[in-house]
Structures are given as C-alpha cells and as structure tokens.
Tab-separated table of C-alpha atoms and ligand atoms in Angstrom:
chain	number	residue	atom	x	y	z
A	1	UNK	CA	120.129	-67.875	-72.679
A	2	UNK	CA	121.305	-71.448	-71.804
A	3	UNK	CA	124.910	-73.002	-72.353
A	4	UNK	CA	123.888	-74.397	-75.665
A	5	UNK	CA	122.585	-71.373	-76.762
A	6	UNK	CA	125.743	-69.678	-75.945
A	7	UNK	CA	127.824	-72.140	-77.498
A	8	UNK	CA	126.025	-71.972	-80.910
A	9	UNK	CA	127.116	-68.402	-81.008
A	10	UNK	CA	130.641	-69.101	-80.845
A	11	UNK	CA	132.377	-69.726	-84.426
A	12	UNK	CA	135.091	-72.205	-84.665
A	13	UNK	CA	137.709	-71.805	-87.219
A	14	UNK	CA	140.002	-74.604	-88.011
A	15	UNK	CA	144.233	-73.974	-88.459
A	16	UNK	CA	143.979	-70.739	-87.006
A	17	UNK	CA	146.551	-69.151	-85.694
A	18	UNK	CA	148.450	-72.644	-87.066
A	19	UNK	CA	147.703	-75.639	-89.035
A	20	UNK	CA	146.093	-77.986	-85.779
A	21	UNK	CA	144.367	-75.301	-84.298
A	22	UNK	CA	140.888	-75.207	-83.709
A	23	UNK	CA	140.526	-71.537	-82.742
A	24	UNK	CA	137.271	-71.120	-81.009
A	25	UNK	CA	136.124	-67.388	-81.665
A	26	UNK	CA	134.171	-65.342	-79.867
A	27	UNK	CA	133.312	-62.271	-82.176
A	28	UNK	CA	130.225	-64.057	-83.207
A	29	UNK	CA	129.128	-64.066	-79.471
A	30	UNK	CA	129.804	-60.596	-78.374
A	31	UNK	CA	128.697	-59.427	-81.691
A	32	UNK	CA	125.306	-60.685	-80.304
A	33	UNK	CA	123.400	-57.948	-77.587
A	34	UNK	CA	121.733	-61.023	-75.760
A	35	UNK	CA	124.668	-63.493	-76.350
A	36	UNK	CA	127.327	-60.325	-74.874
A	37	UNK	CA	124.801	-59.671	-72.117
A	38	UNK	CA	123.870	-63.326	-71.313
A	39	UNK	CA	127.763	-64.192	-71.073
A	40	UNK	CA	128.796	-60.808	-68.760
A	41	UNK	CA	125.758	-62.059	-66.423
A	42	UNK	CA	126.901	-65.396	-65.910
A	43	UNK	CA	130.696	-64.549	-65.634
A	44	UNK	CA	130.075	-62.078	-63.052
A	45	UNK	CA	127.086	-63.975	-61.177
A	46	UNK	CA	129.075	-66.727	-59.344
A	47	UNK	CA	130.963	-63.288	-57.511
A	48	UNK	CA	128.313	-61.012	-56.793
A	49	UNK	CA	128.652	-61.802	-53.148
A	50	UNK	CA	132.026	-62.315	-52.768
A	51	UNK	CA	133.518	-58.930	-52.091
A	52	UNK	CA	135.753	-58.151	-55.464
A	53	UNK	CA	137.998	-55.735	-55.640
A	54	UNK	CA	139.476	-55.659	-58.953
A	55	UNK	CA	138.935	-57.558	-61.810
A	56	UNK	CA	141.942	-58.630	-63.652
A	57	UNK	CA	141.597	-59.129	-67.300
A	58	UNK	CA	144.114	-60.879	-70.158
A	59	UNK	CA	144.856	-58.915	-73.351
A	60	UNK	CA	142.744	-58.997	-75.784
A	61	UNK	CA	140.145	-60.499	-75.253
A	62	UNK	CA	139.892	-60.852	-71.526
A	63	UNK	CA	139.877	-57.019	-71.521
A	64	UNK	CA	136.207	-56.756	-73.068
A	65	UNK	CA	134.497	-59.641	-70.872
A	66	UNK	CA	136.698	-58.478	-67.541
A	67	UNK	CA	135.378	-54.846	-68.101
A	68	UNK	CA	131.791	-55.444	-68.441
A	69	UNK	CA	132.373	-57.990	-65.553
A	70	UNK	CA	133.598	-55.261	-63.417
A	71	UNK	CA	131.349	-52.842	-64.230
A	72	UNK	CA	128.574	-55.769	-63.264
A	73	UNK	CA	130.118	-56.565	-59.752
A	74	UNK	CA	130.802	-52.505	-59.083
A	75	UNK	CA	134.196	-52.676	-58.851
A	76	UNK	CA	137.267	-51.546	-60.907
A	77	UNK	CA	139.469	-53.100	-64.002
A	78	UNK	CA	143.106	-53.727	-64.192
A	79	UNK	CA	144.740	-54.774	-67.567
A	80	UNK	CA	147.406	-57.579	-67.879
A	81	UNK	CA	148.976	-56.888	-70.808
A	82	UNK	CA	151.458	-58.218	-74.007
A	83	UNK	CA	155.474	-56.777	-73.356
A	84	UNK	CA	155.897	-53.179	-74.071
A	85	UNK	CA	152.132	-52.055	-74.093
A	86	UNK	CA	151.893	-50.795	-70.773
A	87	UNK	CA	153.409	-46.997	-69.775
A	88	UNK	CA	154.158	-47.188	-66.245
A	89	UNK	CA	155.795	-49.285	-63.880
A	90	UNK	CA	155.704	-53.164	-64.580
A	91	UNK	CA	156.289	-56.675	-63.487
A	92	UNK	CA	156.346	-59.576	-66.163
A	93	UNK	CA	155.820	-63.073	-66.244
A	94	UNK	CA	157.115	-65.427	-68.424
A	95	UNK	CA	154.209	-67.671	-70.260
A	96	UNK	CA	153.401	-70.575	-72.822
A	97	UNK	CA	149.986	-70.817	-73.984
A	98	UNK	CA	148.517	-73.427	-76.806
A	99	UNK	CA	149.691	-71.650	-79.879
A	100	UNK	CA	152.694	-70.025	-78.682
A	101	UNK	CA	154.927	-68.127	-75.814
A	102	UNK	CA	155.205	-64.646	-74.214
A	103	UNK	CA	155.722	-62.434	-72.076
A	104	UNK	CA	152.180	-60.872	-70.086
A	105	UNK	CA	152.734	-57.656	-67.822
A	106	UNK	CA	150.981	-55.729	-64.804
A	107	UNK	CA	151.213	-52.322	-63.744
A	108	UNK	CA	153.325	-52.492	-60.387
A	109	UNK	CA	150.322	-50.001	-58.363
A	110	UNK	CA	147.954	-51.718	-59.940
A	111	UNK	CA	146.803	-53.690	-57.157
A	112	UNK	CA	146.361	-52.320	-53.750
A	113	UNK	CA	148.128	-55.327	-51.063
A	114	UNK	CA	145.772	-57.834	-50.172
A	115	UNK	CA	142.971	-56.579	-52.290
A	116	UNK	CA	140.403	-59.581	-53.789
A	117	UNK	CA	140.892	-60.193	-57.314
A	118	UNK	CA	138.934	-62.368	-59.988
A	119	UNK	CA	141.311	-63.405	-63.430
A	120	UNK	CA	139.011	-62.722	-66.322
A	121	UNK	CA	139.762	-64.083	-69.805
A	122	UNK	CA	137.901	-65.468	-72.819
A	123	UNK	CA	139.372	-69.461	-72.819
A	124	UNK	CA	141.410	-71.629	-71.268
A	125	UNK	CA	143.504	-74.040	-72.925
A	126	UNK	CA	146.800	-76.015	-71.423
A	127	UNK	CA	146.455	-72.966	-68.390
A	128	UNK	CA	150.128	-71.143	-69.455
A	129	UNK	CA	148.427	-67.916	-70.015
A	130	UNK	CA	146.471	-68.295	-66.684
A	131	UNK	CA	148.963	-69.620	-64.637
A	132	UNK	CA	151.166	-66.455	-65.372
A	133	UNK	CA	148.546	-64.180	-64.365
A	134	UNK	CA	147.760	-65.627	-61.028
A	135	UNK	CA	151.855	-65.566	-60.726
A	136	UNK	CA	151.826	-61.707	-61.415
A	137	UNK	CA	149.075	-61.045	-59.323
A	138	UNK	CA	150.595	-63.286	-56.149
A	139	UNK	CA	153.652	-60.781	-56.801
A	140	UNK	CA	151.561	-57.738	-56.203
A	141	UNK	CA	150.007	-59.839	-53.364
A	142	UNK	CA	146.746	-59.884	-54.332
A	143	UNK	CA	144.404	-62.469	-53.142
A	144	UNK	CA	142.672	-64.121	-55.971
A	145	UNK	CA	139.008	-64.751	-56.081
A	146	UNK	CA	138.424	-66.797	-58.534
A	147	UNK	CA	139.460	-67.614	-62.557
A	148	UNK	CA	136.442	-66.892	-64.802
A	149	UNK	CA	136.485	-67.949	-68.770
A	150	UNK	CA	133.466	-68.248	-71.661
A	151	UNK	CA	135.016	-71.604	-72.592
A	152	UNK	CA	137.041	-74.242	-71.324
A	153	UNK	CA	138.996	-76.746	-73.530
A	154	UNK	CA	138.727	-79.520	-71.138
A	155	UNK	CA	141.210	-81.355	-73.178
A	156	UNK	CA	144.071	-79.797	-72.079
A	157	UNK	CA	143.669	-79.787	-68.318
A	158	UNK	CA	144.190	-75.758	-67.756
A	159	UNK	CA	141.679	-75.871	-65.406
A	160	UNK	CA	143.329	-78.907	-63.105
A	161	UNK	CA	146.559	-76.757	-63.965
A	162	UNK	CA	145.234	-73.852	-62.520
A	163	UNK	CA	143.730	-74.979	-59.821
A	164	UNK	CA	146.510	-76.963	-57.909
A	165	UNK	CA	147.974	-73.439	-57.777
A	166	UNK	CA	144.904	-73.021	-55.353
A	167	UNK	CA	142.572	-70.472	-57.830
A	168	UNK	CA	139.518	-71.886	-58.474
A	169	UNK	CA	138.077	-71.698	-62.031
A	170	UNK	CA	134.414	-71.365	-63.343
A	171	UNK	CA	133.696	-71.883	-67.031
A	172	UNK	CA	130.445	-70.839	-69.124
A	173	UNK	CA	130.658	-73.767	-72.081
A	174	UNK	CA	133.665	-76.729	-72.828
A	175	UNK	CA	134.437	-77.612	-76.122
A	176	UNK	CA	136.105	-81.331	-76.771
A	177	UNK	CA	139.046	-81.315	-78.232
A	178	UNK	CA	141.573	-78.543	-79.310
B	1	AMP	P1	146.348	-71.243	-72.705
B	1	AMP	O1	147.379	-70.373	-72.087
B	1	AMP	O2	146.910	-72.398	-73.479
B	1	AMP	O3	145.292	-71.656	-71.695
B	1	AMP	O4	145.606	-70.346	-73.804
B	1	AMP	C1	144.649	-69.410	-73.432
B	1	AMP	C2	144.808	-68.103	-74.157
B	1	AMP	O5	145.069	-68.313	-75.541
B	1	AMP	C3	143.537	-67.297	-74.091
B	1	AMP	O6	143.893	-65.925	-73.959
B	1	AMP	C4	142.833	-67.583	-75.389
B	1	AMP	O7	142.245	-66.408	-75.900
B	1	AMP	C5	143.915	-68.106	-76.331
B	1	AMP	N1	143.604	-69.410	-76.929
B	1	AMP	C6	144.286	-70.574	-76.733
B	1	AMP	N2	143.775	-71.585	-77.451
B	1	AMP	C7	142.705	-71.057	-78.117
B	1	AMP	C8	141.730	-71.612	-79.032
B	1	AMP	N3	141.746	-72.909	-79.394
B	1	AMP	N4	140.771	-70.781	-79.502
B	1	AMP	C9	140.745	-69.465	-79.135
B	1	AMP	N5	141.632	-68.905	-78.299
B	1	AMP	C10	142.602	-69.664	-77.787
C-alpha cells in the first residue's frame, strides 16, 4: 500500500474539535484490514533492528497504532495517559497541543532505567503533545528511540520541535496545512 494510498483512507473533517480545525481522522484507515496492517508495518519497520524495549503510546489514539507496533517489533506497551486515568503511581507533564492543553501521565515503574523506547502516536501537529512525552519519559530515564506518527502536519513544525530535543521523528503521510 503506498503513501497515497494510505492517505486516501484518512477522512478529514473540517471545524472539528473547533471552528479552524481541520481534524484529520483516522477511523477510516484503521477501519480498513490492509490500510490498519499496511500502516502498523511501516510504523514499526524503520525499528525492527534497533533493539526496542518498550513502546510508548499517547492516549487515544496512539494506544491502538503503539500496541500493534509493539506487538510487531516483540516487545512490550506502556500507556501515557489523560490526568486521573491511570491507577498506580504517576508522573505528569504539563502540555499544549493544537486544539487545546493538558495534563498527559506515566506510570512511575513503567519504564525499567535506561531501557530503549519509541513514542508512538497517530499525528503530530505544533509537537506540545510530543514534546511532553519525551519529557516524561527522560524523567523515568528512558532512552528514546525514535518518535513514530501516521501523519505529520508539516505546517506547524512539531517535527523540527521535537527534534531539537534530540528524538528523531519518522512520519507515514504530511498533510499541508492545519
Ligand atoms: P500537537 O500536540 O499539537 O502535535 O497535537 C497532536 C495530538 O493532537 C495528537 O495526539 C493528535 O491525535 C491530536 N491532533 C492535533 N491536531 C490534530 C488534527 N488536525 N487532526 C487530528 N488530530 C489532531
């Protein structure tokens, strides 16, 4: 399945969450068996070989594509999650992310010390959301892999954002604009 085919699967919908938004969804793409499969495959490829210990996913929809990624590079899944969801032990992190602000959370033994870590999550915008993650995880003192997303929004720099914090990020499909 090439990028354009991928990207044809992917439904846009404008003023969603807010008037100015164009929310680029994914449903349509893991609703499709060859478009779910295709984009676990290529998320997961660029990392086959590099010795991953955990993959580290974003709530909500980083936790579908990190698990399947996971399960792909044989290794297991930790969930960084919205304020209040998660039972045990956490650390937060402050974030801002295109739409909105929050705070994201990690289990505090989620993460063994110095284990290698890839970020998982669907998109990245302006970076905020992805940026907070690699904090959290650089508190648990993981070393990060790599930051893996379905689409970039090249618009809004997240990956440049990301990246001079020293992570470097791999993206299926861009979309102009936001
Ligand atoms: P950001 O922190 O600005 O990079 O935003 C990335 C996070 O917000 C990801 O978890 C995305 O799922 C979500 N997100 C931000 N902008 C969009 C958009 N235009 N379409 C779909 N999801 C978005």
């Amino acid at each position: 399945m090439t990028k354009a085919d991928l990207k044809a699967l992917v439904r846009t919908i404008p003023d969603y969450p807010r008037p100015g938004i164009m929310f680029r969804d994914i449903t349509t793409l893991l609703g499709n068996a060859k478009g779910l499969s295709a984009c676990v495959d290529q998320l997961a490829a660029p990392y086959r070989e590099s010795a991953v210990d955990a993959v580290a996913g974003i709530e909500a929809r980083g936790f579908i594509l990190g698990g399947a990624v996971a399960d792909r590079l044989g290794c297991g899944f930790v969930p960084i999650r919205k304020q209040g969801k998660l039972p045990g032990k956490t650390i937060g992190q402050d974030y801002e992310l295109e739409y909105g602000a929050g705070v994201i959370e990690i289990h505090t033994d989620a993460i063994a010390h110095g284990a290698r870590v890839l970020l998982v999550d669907d998109l990245i915008a302006t970076g905020g959301t992805a940026a907070a993650a690699v904090k959290l995880l650089r508190k648990l003192d993981a070393e990060i892999v790599g930051a893996a997303f379905v689409i970039d929004l090249p618009d809004l720099k997240g990956r440049s954002r990301v990246e001079a914090m020293g992570v470097e990020c791999y993206t299926l499909i861009e979309f102009e604009g936001d």
